[in-house]
JSON list of C-alpha atoms and ligand atoms in Angstrom, two decimals:
[
{"chain": "A", "resi": 1, "resn": "UNK", "atom": "CA", "xyz": [15.33, -25.67, 3.25]},
{"chain": "A", "resi": 2, "resn": "UNK", "atom": "CA", "xyz": [12.42, -25.12, 1.49]},
{"chain": "A", "resi": 3, "resn": "UNK", "atom": "CA", "xyz": [11.80, -22.07, -1.46]},
{"chain": "A", "resi": 4, "resn": "UNK", "atom": "CA", "xyz": [9.70, -19.30, -0.90]},
{"chain": "A", "resi": 5, "resn": "UNK", "atom": "CA", "xyz": [8.60, -16.98, -3.42]},
{"chain": "A", "resi": 6, "resn": "UNK", "atom": "CA", "xyz": [9.34, -13.15, -3.18]},
{"chain": "A", "resi": 7, "resn": "UNK", "atom": "CA", "xyz": [7.07, -10.39, -3.80]},
{"chain": "A", "resi": 8, "resn": "UNK", "atom": "CA", "xyz": [8.62, -6.59, -4.25]},
{"chain": "A", "resi": 9, "resn": "UNK", "atom": "CA", "xyz": [6.48, -3.54, -4.78]},
{"chain": "A", "resi": 10, "resn": "UNK", "atom": "CA", "xyz": [6.94, -0.35, -4.96]},
{"chain": "A", "resi": 11, "resn": "UNK", "atom": "CA", "xyz": [7.65, 2.87, -6.46]},
{"chain": "A", "resi": 12, "resn": "UNK", "atom": "CA", "xyz": [9.40, 3.91, -8.72]},
{"chain": "A", "resi": 13, "resn": "UNK", "atom": "CA", "xyz": [13.74, 4.12, -8.32]},
{"chain": "A", "resi": 14, "resn": "UNK", "atom": "CA", "xyz": [13.36, 2.65, -5.26]},
{"chain": "A", "resi": 15, "resn": "UNK", "atom": "CA", "xyz": [15.60, 0.82, -5.45]},
{"chain": "A", "resi": 16, "resn": "UNK", "atom": "CA", "xyz": [13.75, -2.87, -6.00]},
{"chain": "A", "resi": 17, "resn": "UNK", "atom": "CA", "xyz": [15.56, -4.43, -8.73]},
{"chain": "A", "resi": 18, "resn": "UNK", "atom": "CA", "xyz": [18.67, -3.86, -6.45]},
{"chain": "A", "resi": 19, "resn": "UNK", "atom": "CA", "xyz": [17.40, -5.53, -3.21]},
{"chain": "A", "resi": 20, "resn": "UNK", "atom": "CA", "xyz": [16.22, -7.92, -5.68]},
{"chain": "A", "resi": 21, "resn": "UNK", "atom": "CA", "xyz": [19.04, -9.50, -7.42]},
{"chain": "A", "resi": 22, "resn": "UNK", "atom": "CA", "xyz": [20.62, -9.12, -4.01]},
{"chain": "A", "resi": 23, "resn": "UNK", "atom": "CA", "xyz": [18.31, -11.21, -2.54]},
{"chain": "A", "resi": 24, "resn": "UNK", "atom": "CA", "xyz": [18.45, -13.78, -5.68]},
{"chain": "A", "resi": 25, "resn": "UNK", "atom": "CA", "xyz": [21.93, -14.09, -5.39]},
{"chain": "A", "resi": 26, "resn": "UNK", "atom": "CA", "xyz": [21.81, -14.84, -1.62]},
{"chain": "A", "resi": 27, "resn": "UNK", "atom": "CA", "xyz": [19.60, -17.08, -1.40]},
{"chain": "A", "resi": 28, "resn": "UNK", "atom": "CA", "xyz": [20.59, -19.79, -5.04]},
{"chain": "A", "resi": 29, "resn": "UNK", "atom": "CA", "xyz": [17.04, -18.02, -5.88]},
{"chain": "A", "resi": 30, "resn": "UNK", "atom": "CA", "xyz": [15.31, -17.11, -10.25]},
{"chain": "A", "resi": 31, "resn": "UNK", "atom": "CA", "xyz": [15.37, -13.07, -9.91]},
{"chain": "A", "resi": 32, "resn": "UNK", "atom": "CA", "xyz": [12.21, -11.36, -12.23]},
{"chain": "A", "resi": 33, "resn": "UNK", "atom": "CA", "xyz": [12.77, -7.38, -13.25]},
{"chain": "A", "resi": 34, "resn": "UNK", "atom": "CA", "xyz": [8.56, -7.35, -14.57]},
{"chain": "A", "resi": 35, "resn": "UNK", "atom": "CA", "xyz": [9.45, -3.77, -15.09]},
{"chain": "A", "resi": 36, "resn": "UNK", "atom": "CA", "xyz": [12.62, -5.33, -17.67]},
{"chain": "A", "resi": 37, "resn": "UNK", "atom": "CA", "xyz": [9.15, -7.10, -19.11]},
{"chain": "A", "resi": 38, "resn": "UNK", "atom": "CA", "xyz": [6.79, -3.69, -19.32]},
{"chain": "A", "resi": 39, "resn": "UNK", "atom": "CA", "xyz": [9.84, -2.06, -20.80]},
{"chain": "A", "resi": 40, "resn": "UNK", "atom": "CA", "xyz": [10.37, -4.25, -23.96]},
{"chain": "A", "resi": 41, "resn": "UNK", "atom": "CA", "xyz": [6.52, -3.46, -24.67]},
{"chain": "A", "resi": 42, "resn": "UNK", "atom": "CA", "xyz": [7.86, -0.08, -25.09]},
{"chain": "A", "resi": 43, "resn": "UNK", "atom": "CA", "xyz": [10.39, -0.52, -26.83]},
{"chain": "A", "resi": 44, "resn": "UNK", "atom": "CA", "xyz": [8.76, -2.53, -29.26]},
{"chain": "A", "resi": 45, "resn": "UNK", "atom": "CA", "xyz": [5.63, 0.32, -29.81]},
{"chain": "A", "resi": 46, "resn": "UNK", "atom": "CA", "xyz": [8.30, 3.18, -29.44]},
{"chain": "A", "resi": 47, "resn": "UNK", "atom": "CA", "xyz": [10.23, 0.91, -33.11]},
{"chain": "A", "resi": 48, "resn": "UNK", "atom": "CA", "xyz": [6.78, 0.50, -34.36]},
{"chain": "A", "resi": 49, "resn": "UNK", "atom": "CA", "xyz": [5.38, 3.67, -34.46]},
{"chain": "A", "resi": 50, "resn": "UNK", "atom": "CA", "xyz": [3.07, 2.74, -32.12]},
{"chain": "A", "resi": 51, "resn": "UNK", "atom": "CA", "xyz": [3.51, 5.59, -29.06]},
{"chain": "A", "resi": 52, "resn": "UNK", "atom": "CA", "xyz": [4.94, 8.76, -29.61]},
{"chain": "A", "resi": 53, "resn": "UNK", "atom": "CA", "xyz": [4.06, 12.54, -28.10]},
{"chain": "A", "resi": 54, "resn": "UNK", "atom": "CA", "xyz": [1.14, 13.27, -29.60]},
{"chain": "A", "resi": 55, "resn": "UNK", "atom": "CA", "xyz": [-0.21, 10.01, -30.63]},
{"chain": "A", "resi": 56, "resn": "UNK", "atom": "CA", "xyz": [-0.90, 5.98, -28.72]},
{"chain": "A", "resi": 57, "resn": "UNK", "atom": "CA", "xyz": [-2.32, 3.60, -31.10]},
{"chain": "A", "resi": 58, "resn": "UNK", "atom": "CA", "xyz": [-3.70, 0.94, -27.91]},
{"chain": "A", "resi": 59, "resn": "UNK", "atom": "CA", "xyz": [-5.20, -1.06, -30.89]},
{"chain": "A", "resi": 60, "resn": "UNK", "atom": "CA", "xyz": [-2.45, -1.65, -32.51]},
{"chain": "A", "resi": 61, "resn": "UNK", "atom": "CA", "xyz": [-0.40, -3.00, -30.33]},
{"chain": "A", "resi": 62, "resn": "UNK", "atom": "CA", "xyz": [-2.54, -5.07, -28.38]},
{"chain": "A", "resi": 63, "resn": "UNK", "atom": "CA", "xyz": [-3.08, -6.59, -32.16]},
{"chain": "A", "resi": 64, "resn": "UNK", "atom": "CA", "xyz": [0.88, -7.50, -32.85]},
{"chain": "A", "resi": 65, "resn": "UNK", "atom": "CA", "xyz": [0.98, -8.70, -29.19]},
{"chain": "A", "resi": 66, "resn": "UNK", "atom": "CA", "xyz": [1.31, -12.06, -30.65]},
{"chain": "A", "resi": 67, "resn": "UNK", "atom": "CA", "xyz": [4.57, -10.58, -32.15]},
{"chain": "A", "resi": 68, "resn": "UNK", "atom": "CA", "xyz": [6.18, -10.27, -29.05]},
{"chain": "A", "resi": 69, "resn": "UNK", "atom": "CA", "xyz": [8.57, -12.39, -27.68]},
{"chain": "A", "resi": 70, "resn": "UNK", "atom": "CA", "xyz": [10.35, -11.52, -23.86]},
{"chain": "A", "resi": 71, "resn": "UNK", "atom": "CA", "xyz": [12.56, -13.10, -22.78]},
{"chain": "A", "resi": 72, "resn": "UNK", "atom": "CA", "xyz": [15.53, -13.85, -19.46]},
{"chain": "A", "resi": 73, "resn": "UNK", "atom": "CA", "xyz": [19.43, -15.50, -20.13]},
{"chain": "A", "resi": 74, "resn": "UNK", "atom": "CA", "xyz": [21.57, -15.30, -17.47]},
{"chain": "A", "resi": 75, "resn": "UNK", "atom": "CA", "xyz": [24.54, -13.06, -17.97]},
{"chain": "A", "resi": 76, "resn": "UNK", "atom": "CA", "xyz": [27.87, -14.41, -16.25]},
{"chain": "A", "resi": 77, "resn": "UNK", "atom": "CA", "xyz": [29.74, -12.20, -16.07]},
{"chain": "A", "resi": 78, "resn": "UNK", "atom": "CA", "xyz": [27.18, -9.15, -15.14]},
{"chain": "A", "resi": 79, "resn": "UNK", "atom": "CA", "xyz": [25.37, -11.90, -12.45]},
{"chain": "A", "resi": 80, "resn": "UNK", "atom": "CA", "xyz": [22.09, -11.56, -13.18]},
{"chain": "A", "resi": 81, "resn": "UNK", "atom": "CA", "xyz": [19.93, -12.49, -16.13]},
{"chain": "A", "resi": 82, "resn": "UNK", "atom": "CA", "xyz": [18.83, -9.91, -19.92]},
{"chain": "A", "resi": 83, "resn": "UNK", "atom": "CA", "xyz": [16.26, -9.07, -21.02]},
{"chain": "A", "resi": 84, "resn": "UNK", "atom": "CA", "xyz": [15.50, -10.54, -24.99]},
{"chain": "A", "resi": 85, "resn": "UNK", "atom": "CA", "xyz": [13.12, -8.70, -27.49]},
{"chain": "A", "resi": 86, "resn": "UNK", "atom": "CA", "xyz": [12.60, -11.02, -29.81]},
{"chain": "A", "resi": 87, "resn": "UNK", "atom": "CA", "xyz": [15.69, -12.45, -29.10]},
{"chain": "A", "resi": 88, "resn": "UNK", "atom": "CA", "xyz": [17.35, -9.29, -29.24]},
{"chain": "A", "resi": 89, "resn": "UNK", "atom": "CA", "xyz": [19.43, -8.65, -26.10]},
{"chain": "A", "resi": 90, "resn": "UNK", "atom": "CA", "xyz": [17.83, -5.19, -25.27]},
{"chain": "A", "resi": 91, "resn": "UNK", "atom": "CA", "xyz": [18.54, -4.69, -21.21]},
{"chain": "A", "resi": 92, "resn": "UNK", "atom": "CA", "xyz": [20.27, -1.39, -22.51]},
{"chain": "A", "resi": 93, "resn": "UNK", "atom": "CA", "xyz": [17.62, 0.74, -24.54]},
{"chain": "A", "resi": 94, "resn": "UNK", "atom": "CA", "xyz": [15.35, -0.20, -22.65]},
{"chain": "A", "resi": 95, "resn": "UNK", "atom": "CA", "xyz": [16.22, 2.62, -19.59]},
{"chain": "A", "resi": 96, "resn": "UNK", "atom": "CA", "xyz": [17.05, 5.65, -21.64]},
{"chain": "A", "resi": 97, "resn": "UNK", "atom": "CA", "xyz": [14.80, 8.11, -20.79]},
{"chain": "A", "resi": 98, "resn": "UNK", "atom": "CA", "xyz": [12.28, 7.58, -23.98]},
{"chain": "A", "resi": 99, "resn": "UNK", "atom": "CA", "xyz": [11.72, 3.95, -22.88]},
{"chain": "A", "resi": 100, "resn": "UNK", "atom": "CA", "xyz": [10.41, 5.79, -19.36]},
{"chain": "A", "resi": 101, "resn": "UNK", "atom": "CA", "xyz": [8.35, 8.38, -20.73]},
{"chain": "A", "resi": 102, "resn": "UNK", "atom": "CA", "xyz": [5.94, 6.40, -22.21]},
{"chain": "A", "resi": 103, "resn": "UNK", "atom": "CA", "xyz": [5.99, 3.11, -19.77]},
{"chain": "A", "resi": 104, "resn": "UNK", "atom": "CA", "xyz": [3.44, 3.85, -17.63]},
{"chain": "A", "resi": 105, "resn": "UNK", "atom": "CA", "xyz": [1.32, 4.62, -20.52]},
{"chain": "A", "resi": 106, "resn": "UNK", "atom": "CA", "xyz": [1.74, 0.72, -22.09]},
{"chain": "A", "resi": 107, "resn": "UNK", "atom": "CA", "xyz": [1.25, -0.66, -18.27]},
{"chain": "A", "resi": 108, "resn": "UNK", "atom": "CA", "xyz": [-2.05, 0.45, -17.75]},
{"chain": "A", "resi": 109, "resn": "UNK", "atom": "CA", "xyz": [-2.86, -1.57, -21.03]},
{"chain": "A", "resi": 110, "resn": "UNK", "atom": "CA", "xyz": [-5.06, -4.95, -20.01]},
{"chain": "A", "resi": 111, "resn": "UNK", "atom": "CA", "xyz": [-4.50, -6.79, -22.65]},
{"chain": "A", "resi": 112, "resn": "UNK", "atom": "CA", "xyz": [-0.47, -6.09, -22.23]},
{"chain": "A", "resi": 113, "resn": "UNK", "atom": "CA", "xyz": [-1.15, -7.01, -18.89]},
{"chain": "A", "resi": 114, "resn": "UNK", "atom": "CA", "xyz": [-3.03, -9.98, -18.88]},
{"chain": "A", "resi": 115, "resn": "UNK", "atom": "CA", "xyz": [-0.39, -11.09, -21.81]},
{"chain": "A", "resi": 116, "resn": "UNK", "atom": "CA", "xyz": [2.72, -10.45, -19.14]},
{"chain": "A", "resi": 117, "resn": "UNK", "atom": "CA", "xyz": [1.39, -11.51, -15.72]},
{"chain": "A", "resi": 118, "resn": "UNK", "atom": "CA", "xyz": [1.16, -15.30, -16.98]},
{"chain": "A", "resi": 119, "resn": "UNK", "atom": "CA", "xyz": [4.36, -15.24, -18.16]},
{"chain": "A", "resi": 120, "resn": "UNK", "atom": "CA", "xyz": [5.61, -14.24, -14.85]},
{"chain": "A", "resi": 121, "resn": "UNK", "atom": "CA", "xyz": [3.07, -16.22, -12.60]},
{"chain": "A", "resi": 122, "resn": "UNK", "atom": "CA", "xyz": [5.42, -19.17, -14.86]},
{"chain": "A", "resi": 123, "resn": "UNK", "atom": "CA", "xyz": [8.36, -17.52, -14.15]},
{"chain": "A", "resi": 124, "resn": "UNK", "atom": "CA", "xyz": [7.08, -18.97, -9.20]},
{"chain": "A", "resi": 125, "resn": "UNK", "atom": "CA", "xyz": [5.69, -23.14, -10.12]},
{"chain": "A", "resi": 126, "resn": "UNK", "atom": "CA", "xyz": [8.63, -23.49, -8.52]},
{"chain": "A", "resi": 127, "resn": "UNK", "atom": "CA", "xyz": [8.88, -20.66, -6.00]},
{"chain": "A", "resi": 128, "resn": "UNK", "atom": "CA", "xyz": [12.70, -20.37, -5.20]},
{"chain": "A", "resi": 129, "resn": "UNK", "atom": "CA", "xyz": [11.42, -16.54, -6.72]},
{"chain": "A", "resi": 130, "resn": "UNK", "atom": "CA", "xyz": [13.02, -12.80, -6.28]},
{"chain": "A", "resi": 131, "resn": "UNK", "atom": "CA", "xyz": [10.37, -10.61, -8.51]},
{"chain": "A", "resi": 132, "resn": "UNK", "atom": "CA", "xyz": [10.09, -7.19, -8.34]},
{"chain": "A", "resi": 133, "resn": "UNK", "atom": "CA", "xyz": [7.37, -4.69, -9.69]},
{"chain": "A", "resi": 134, "resn": "UNK", "atom": "CA", "xyz": [3.87, -3.05, -8.80]},
{"chain": "A", "resi": 135, "resn": "UNK", "atom": "CA", "xyz": [1.34, -5.96, -8.99]},
{"chain": "A", "resi": 136, "resn": "UNK", "atom": "CA", "xyz": [3.08, -8.70, -7.42]},
{"chain": "A", "resi": 137, "resn": "UNK", "atom": "CA", "xyz": [2.29, -9.56, -4.19]},
{"chain": "A", "resi": 138, "resn": "UNK", "atom": "CA", "xyz": [-1.36, -7.96, -5.49]},
{"chain": "A", "resi": 139, "resn": "UNK", "atom": "CA", "xyz": [-1.85, -9.96, -7.97]},
{"chain": "A", "resi": 140, "resn": "UNK", "atom": "CA", "xyz": [0.98, -12.10, -9.58]},
{"chain": "A", "resi": 141, "resn": "UNK", "atom": "CA", "xyz": [1.94, -14.28, -6.39]},
{"chain": "A", "resi": 142, "resn": "UNK", "atom": "CA", "xyz": [-0.97, -12.89, -3.79]},
{"chain": "A", "resi": 143, "resn": "UNK", "atom": "CA", "xyz": [0.18, -15.83, -2.18]},
{"chain": "A", "resi": 144, "resn": "UNK", "atom": "CA", "xyz": [4.04, -15.04, -1.89]},
{"chain": "A", "resi": 145, "resn": "UNK", "atom": "CA", "xyz": [5.50, -15.81, 1.54]},
{"chain": "A", "resi": 146, "resn": "UNK", "atom": "CA", "xyz": [7.37, -12.48, 1.40]},
{"chain": "A", "resi": 147, "resn": "UNK", "atom": "CA", "xyz": [5.52, -9.29, 0.27]},
{"chain": "A", "resi": 148, "resn": "UNK", "atom": "CA", "xyz": [8.45, -5.97, 1.13]},
{"chain": "A", "resi": 149, "resn": "UNK", "atom": "CA", "xyz": [6.61, -2.72, -0.06]},
{"chain": "A", "resi": 150, "resn": "UNK", "atom": "CA", "xyz": [9.98, -0.35, -0.83]},
{"chain": "A", "resi": 151, "resn": "UNK", "atom": "CA", "xyz": [9.38, 3.44, -1.05]},
{"chain": "A", "resi": 152, "resn": "UNK", "atom": "CA", "xyz": [11.48, 7.09, -0.56]},
{"chain": "A", "resi": 153, "resn": "UNK", "atom": "CA", "xyz": [10.98, 10.46, -0.94]},
{"chain": "A", "resi": 154, "resn": "UNK", "atom": "CA", "xyz": [10.40, 11.40, -4.73]},
{"chain": "A", "resi": 155, "resn": "UNK", "atom": "CA", "xyz": [13.17, 13.77, -4.45]},
{"chain": "A", "resi": 156, "resn": "UNK", "atom": "CA", "xyz": [16.04, 10.91, -3.36]},
{"chain": "A", "resi": 157, "resn": "UNK", "atom": "CA", "xyz": [14.91, 8.48, -5.93]},
{"chain": "A", "resi": 158, "resn": "UNK", "atom": "CA", "xyz": [15.26, 11.26, -8.99]},
{"chain": "A", "resi": 159, "resn": "UNK", "atom": "CA", "xyz": [18.90, 12.44, -7.10]},
{"chain": "A", "resi": 160, "resn": "UNK", "atom": "CA", "xyz": [19.61, 8.42, -7.21]},
{"chain": "A", "resi": 161, "resn": "UNK", "atom": "CA", "xyz": [18.08, 7.73, -10.62]},
{"chain": "A", "resi": 162, "resn": "UNK", "atom": "CA", "xyz": [19.63, 11.21, -12.25]},
{"chain": "A", "resi": 163, "resn": "UNK", "atom": "CA", "xyz": [23.41, 9.29, -10.91]},
{"chain": "A", "resi": 164, "resn": "UNK", "atom": "CA", "xyz": [22.89, 6.00, -11.88]},
{"chain": "A", "resi": 165, "resn": "UNK", "atom": "CA", "xyz": [22.09, 8.12, -15.73]},
{"chain": "A", "resi": 166, "resn": "UNK", "atom": "CA", "xyz": [24.51, 10.16, -15.21]},
{"chain": "A", "resi": 167, "resn": "UNK", "atom": "CA", "xyz": [27.36, 6.65, -14.99]},
{"chain": "A", "resi": 168, "resn": "UNK", "atom": "CA", "xyz": [25.99, 5.82, -17.76]},
{"chain": "A", "resi": 169, "resn": "UNK", "atom": "CA", "xyz": [26.70, 9.04, -19.98]},
{"chain": "A", "resi": 170, "resn": "UNK", "atom": "CA", "xyz": [22.90, 10.24, -20.55]},
{"chain": "A", "resi": 171, "resn": "UNK", "atom": "CA", "xyz": [21.86, 13.05, -21.17]},
{"chain": "A", "resi": 172, "resn": "UNK", "atom": "CA", "xyz": [19.50, 13.87, -19.53]},
{"chain": "A", "resi": 173, "resn": "UNK", "atom": "CA", "xyz": [18.59, 16.44, -16.57]},
{"chain": "A", "resi": 174, "resn": "UNK", "atom": "CA", "xyz": [18.14, 15.43, -13.27]},
{"chain": "A", "resi": 175, "resn": "UNK", "atom": "CA", "xyz": [14.44, 18.15, -12.96]},
{"chain": "A", "resi": 176, "resn": "UNK", "atom": "CA", "xyz": [13.49, 15.63, -16.06]},
{"chain": "A", "resi": 177, "resn": "UNK", "atom": "CA", "xyz": [13.94, 12.58, -14.24]},
{"chain": "A", "resi": 178, "resn": "UNK", "atom": "CA", "xyz": [12.12, 13.97, -10.84]},
{"chain": "A", "resi": 179, "resn": "UNK", "atom": "CA", "xyz": [9.66, 14.71, -13.45]},
{"chain": "A", "resi": 180, "resn": "UNK", "atom": "CA", "xyz": [9.59, 11.30, -15.01]},
{"chain": "A", "resi": 181, "resn": "UNK", "atom": "CA", "xyz": [9.42, 9.32, -11.23]},
{"chain": "A", "resi": 182, "resn": "UNK", "atom": "CA", "xyz": [6.38, 11.60, -9.96]},
{"chain": "A", "resi": 183, "resn": "UNK", "atom": "CA", "xyz": [4.54, 11.63, -13.85]},
{"chain": "A", "resi": 184, "resn": "UNK", "atom": "CA", "xyz": [4.94, 7.38, -13.42]},
{"chain": "A", "resi": 185, "resn": "UNK", "atom": "CA", "xyz": [4.33, 6.87, -9.94]},
{"chain": "A", "resi": 186, "resn": "UNK", "atom": "CA", "xyz": [1.03, 8.81, -10.41]},
{"chain": "A", "resi": 187, "resn": "UNK", "atom": "CA", "xyz": [0.24, 6.45, -13.86]},
{"chain": "A", "resi": 188, "resn": "UNK", "atom": "CA", "xyz": [0.29, 3.36, -11.75]},
{"chain": "A", "resi": 189, "resn": "UNK", "atom": "CA", "xyz": [-0.82, 4.34, -8.88]},
{"chain": "A", "resi": 190, "resn": "UNK", "atom": "CA", "xyz": [-4.28, 5.20, -10.17]},
{"chain": "A", "resi": 191, "resn": "UNK", "atom": "CA", "xyz": [-4.49, 3.06, -13.10]},
{"chain": "A", "resi": 192, "resn": "UNK", "atom": "CA", "xyz": [-7.83, 0.71, -13.23]},
{"chain": "A", "resi": 193, "resn": "UNK", "atom": "CA", "xyz": [-6.09, -2.46, -13.92]},
{"chain": "A", "resi": 194, "resn": "UNK", "atom": "CA", "xyz": [-3.43, -3.47, -11.13]},
{"chain": "A", "resi": 195, "resn": "UNK", "atom": "CA", "xyz": [-2.57, -0.06, -9.08]},
{"chain": "A", "resi": 196, "resn": "UNK", "atom": "CA", "xyz": [-0.30, 0.10, -7.52]},
{"chain": "A", "resi": 197, "resn": "UNK", "atom": "CA", "xyz": [-0.79, -0.42, -3.39]},
{"chain": "A", "resi": 198, "resn": "UNK", "atom": "CA", "xyz": [0.23, -1.80, -0.88]},
{"chain": "A", "resi": 199, "resn": "UNK", "atom": "CA", "xyz": [-0.01, -4.81, -0.89]},
{"chain": "A", "resi": 200, "resn": "UNK", "atom": "CA", "xyz": [-2.62, -7.56, 2.02]},
{"chain": "A", "resi": 201, "resn": "UNK", "atom": "CA", "xyz": [0.55, -8.90, 4.79]},
{"chain": "A", "resi": 202, "resn": "UNK", "atom": "CA", "xyz": [3.28, -6.13, 2.98]},
{"chain": "A", "resi": 203, "resn": "UNK", "atom": "CA", "xyz": [6.38, -4.81, 4.55]},
{"chain": "A", "resi": 204, "resn": "UNK", "atom": "CA", "xyz": [6.72, -1.40, 4.53]},
{"chain": "A", "resi": 205, "resn": "UNK", "atom": "CA", "xyz": [9.92, 0.11, 4.10]},
{"chain": "A", "resi": 206, "resn": "UNK", "atom": "CA", "xyz": [10.77, 3.34, 3.30]},
{"chain": "A", "resi": 207, "resn": "UNK", "atom": "CA", "xyz": [14.54, 3.38, 2.45]},
{"chain": "A", "resi": 208, "resn": "UNK", "atom": "CA", "xyz": [15.39, 7.00, 2.00]},
{"chain": "A", "resi": 209, "resn": "UNK", "atom": "CA", "xyz": [17.69, 7.23, 5.22]},
{"chain": "A", "resi": 210, "resn": "UNK", "atom": "CA", "xyz": [19.22, 3.47, 4.46]},
{"chain": "A", "resi": 211, "resn": "UNK", "atom": "CA", "xyz": [21.95, 2.59, 3.27]},
{"chain": "A", "resi": 212, "resn": "UNK", "atom": "CA", "xyz": [21.37, -0.15, 0.87]},
{"chain": "A", "resi": 213, "resn": "UNK", "atom": "CA", "xyz": [23.28, -2.74, 2.91]},
{"chain": "A", "resi": 214, "resn": "UNK", "atom": "CA", "xyz": [21.18, -1.74, 6.33]},
{"chain": "A", "resi": 215, "resn": "UNK", "atom": "CA", "xyz": [18.28, -2.29, 3.74]},
{"chain": "A", "resi": 216, "resn": "UNK", "atom": "CA", "xyz": [19.52, -5.56, 2.97]},
{"chain": "A", "resi": 217, "resn": "UNK", "atom": "CA", "xyz": [20.45, -7.12, 5.43]},
{"chain": "A", "resi": 218, "resn": "UNK", "atom": "CA", "xyz": [17.14, -6.45, 7.15]},
{"chain": "A", "resi": 219, "resn": "UNK", "atom": "CA", "xyz": [15.63, -7.62, 4.99]},
{"chain": "A", "resi": 220, "resn": "UNK", "atom": "CA", "xyz": [17.81, -11.32, 3.94]},
{"chain": "A", "resi": 221, "resn": "UNK", "atom": "CA", "xyz": [17.39, -11.32, 7.63]},
{"chain": "A", "resi": 222, "resn": "UNK", "atom": "CA", "xyz": [13.42, -11.19, 7.17]},
{"chain": "A", "resi": 223, "resn": "UNK", "atom": "CA", "xyz": [13.32, -14.05, 4.42]},
{"chain": "A", "resi": 224, "resn": "UNK", "atom": "CA", "xyz": [15.12, -15.98, 6.53]},
{"chain": "A", "resi": 225, "resn": "UNK", "atom": "CA", "xyz": [12.94, -16.02, 9.18]},
{"chain": "A", "resi": 226, "resn": "UNK", "atom": "CA", "xyz": [10.07, -17.05, 6.56]},
{"chain": "A", "resi": 227, "resn": "UNK", "atom": "CA", "xyz": [12.26, -19.66, 5.36]},
{"chain": "A", "resi": 228, "resn": "UNK", "atom": "CA", "xyz": [12.22, -21.18, 7.84]},
{"chain": "A", "resi": 229, "resn": "UNK", "atom": "CA", "xyz": [8.81, -21.09, 9.47]},
{"chain": "A", "resi": 230, "resn": "UNK", "atom": "CA", "xyz": [7.27, -22.24, 6.07]},
{"chain": "B", "resi": 301, "resn": "DC", "atom": "O1", "xyz": [10.06, -1.17, -12.07]},
{"chain": "B", "resi": 301, "resn": "DC", "atom": "P1", "xyz": [10.49, -0.23, -13.73]},
{"chain": "B", "resi": 301, "resn": "DC", "atom": "O2", "xyz": [10.61, 0.92, -13.41]},
{"chain": "B", "resi": 301, "resn": "DC", "atom": "O3", "xyz": [11.77, -0.41, -14.47]},
{"chain": "B", "resi": 301, "resn": "DC", "atom": "O4", "xyz": [8.75, -0.24, -13.97]},
{"chain": "B", "resi": 301, "resn": "DC", "atom": "C1", "xyz": [8.42, 0.55, -15.21]},
{"chain": "B", "resi": 301, "resn": "DC", "atom": "C2", "xyz": [7.26, 0.31, -15.47]},
{"chain": "B", "resi": 301, "resn": "DC", "atom": "O5", "xyz": [6.16, -0.87, -15.12]},
{"chain": "B", "resi": 301, "resn": "DC", "atom": "C3", "xyz": [6.49, 1.57, -13.91]},
{"chain": "B", "resi": 301, "resn": "DC", "atom": "O6", "xyz": [6.39, 2.32, -14.20]},
{"chain": "B", "resi": 301, "resn": "DC", "atom": "C4", "xyz": [5.37, 1.00, -14.01]},
{"chain": "B", "resi": 301, "resn": "DC", "atom": "C5", "xyz": [5.78, -0.98, -14.95]},
{"chain": "B", "resi": 301, "resn": "DC", "atom": "N1", "xyz": [4.79, -1.90, -14.34]},
{"chain": "B", "resi": 301, "resn": "DC", "atom": "C6", "xyz": [4.23, -2.17, -13.19]},
{"chain": "B", "resi": 301, "resn": "DC", "atom": "O7", "xyz": [2.89, -1.64, -14.32]},
{"chain": "B", "resi": 301, "resn": "DC", "atom": "N2", "xyz": [4.46, -3.42, -13.37]},
{"chain": "B", "resi": 301, "resn": "DC", "atom": "C7", "xyz": [5.21, -3.79, -13.07]},
{"chain": "B", "resi": 301, "resn": "DC", "atom": "N3", "xyz": [4.49, -4.99, -12.68]},
{"chain": "B", "resi": 301, "resn": "DC", "atom": "C8", "xyz": [5.74, -3.77, -13.22]},
{"chain": "B", "resi": 301, "resn": "DC", "atom": "C9", "xyz": [6.04, -2.94, -13.85]}
]
């Protein structure tokens, strides 16, 4: 059976990673969460005091880039790979509202993007990969056989993220989450380097009114049809 590359891009909190994980499992493909990579660099910048509400020492972070080593290790219990920053599992820490508030600024720095994109391209060398992010269909894998662009209304996305955070007992208000979702969309879509846009040939899915199952079945069907014709 031929393997393909599946690129999933879209707005924040549209369930890209949930869908990507489901697809990877069903197809026995590797799943790579590129947002987690930008988040891990953000966590590093916060830990080193390179970024706060009032400053961002971009040059210092760029100088330290060769000290940042990111890797993924598969967790059998969870059924997906978790991200490690310099060999420490940071998969939970990178989902905090603090990291979410700074990550778009970090992701707008070209030197950081170049480093992470290089690593991401390596994961796709043998195909059989589902990767989600903001520039996967445009920059990382412009030749991906299947490209999906996911969107939904900001309120629905914030509501989903808010419930998820509440389940994890994270202390955050709905308004804070909504503000973060809107702010990130704006920065991600207007930055100079690799802005979030719909890639050529991407299938656009607005999942405001779709259940996870409906969405999964639709895209799995699309993936299988694509695999059959390559
Ligand atoms: O998917 P996420 O919400 O975990 O991504 C976190 C941030 O990282 C997002 O606001 C934009 C940035 N990002 C990016 O610029 N390019 C990617 N390929 C993935 C994420």
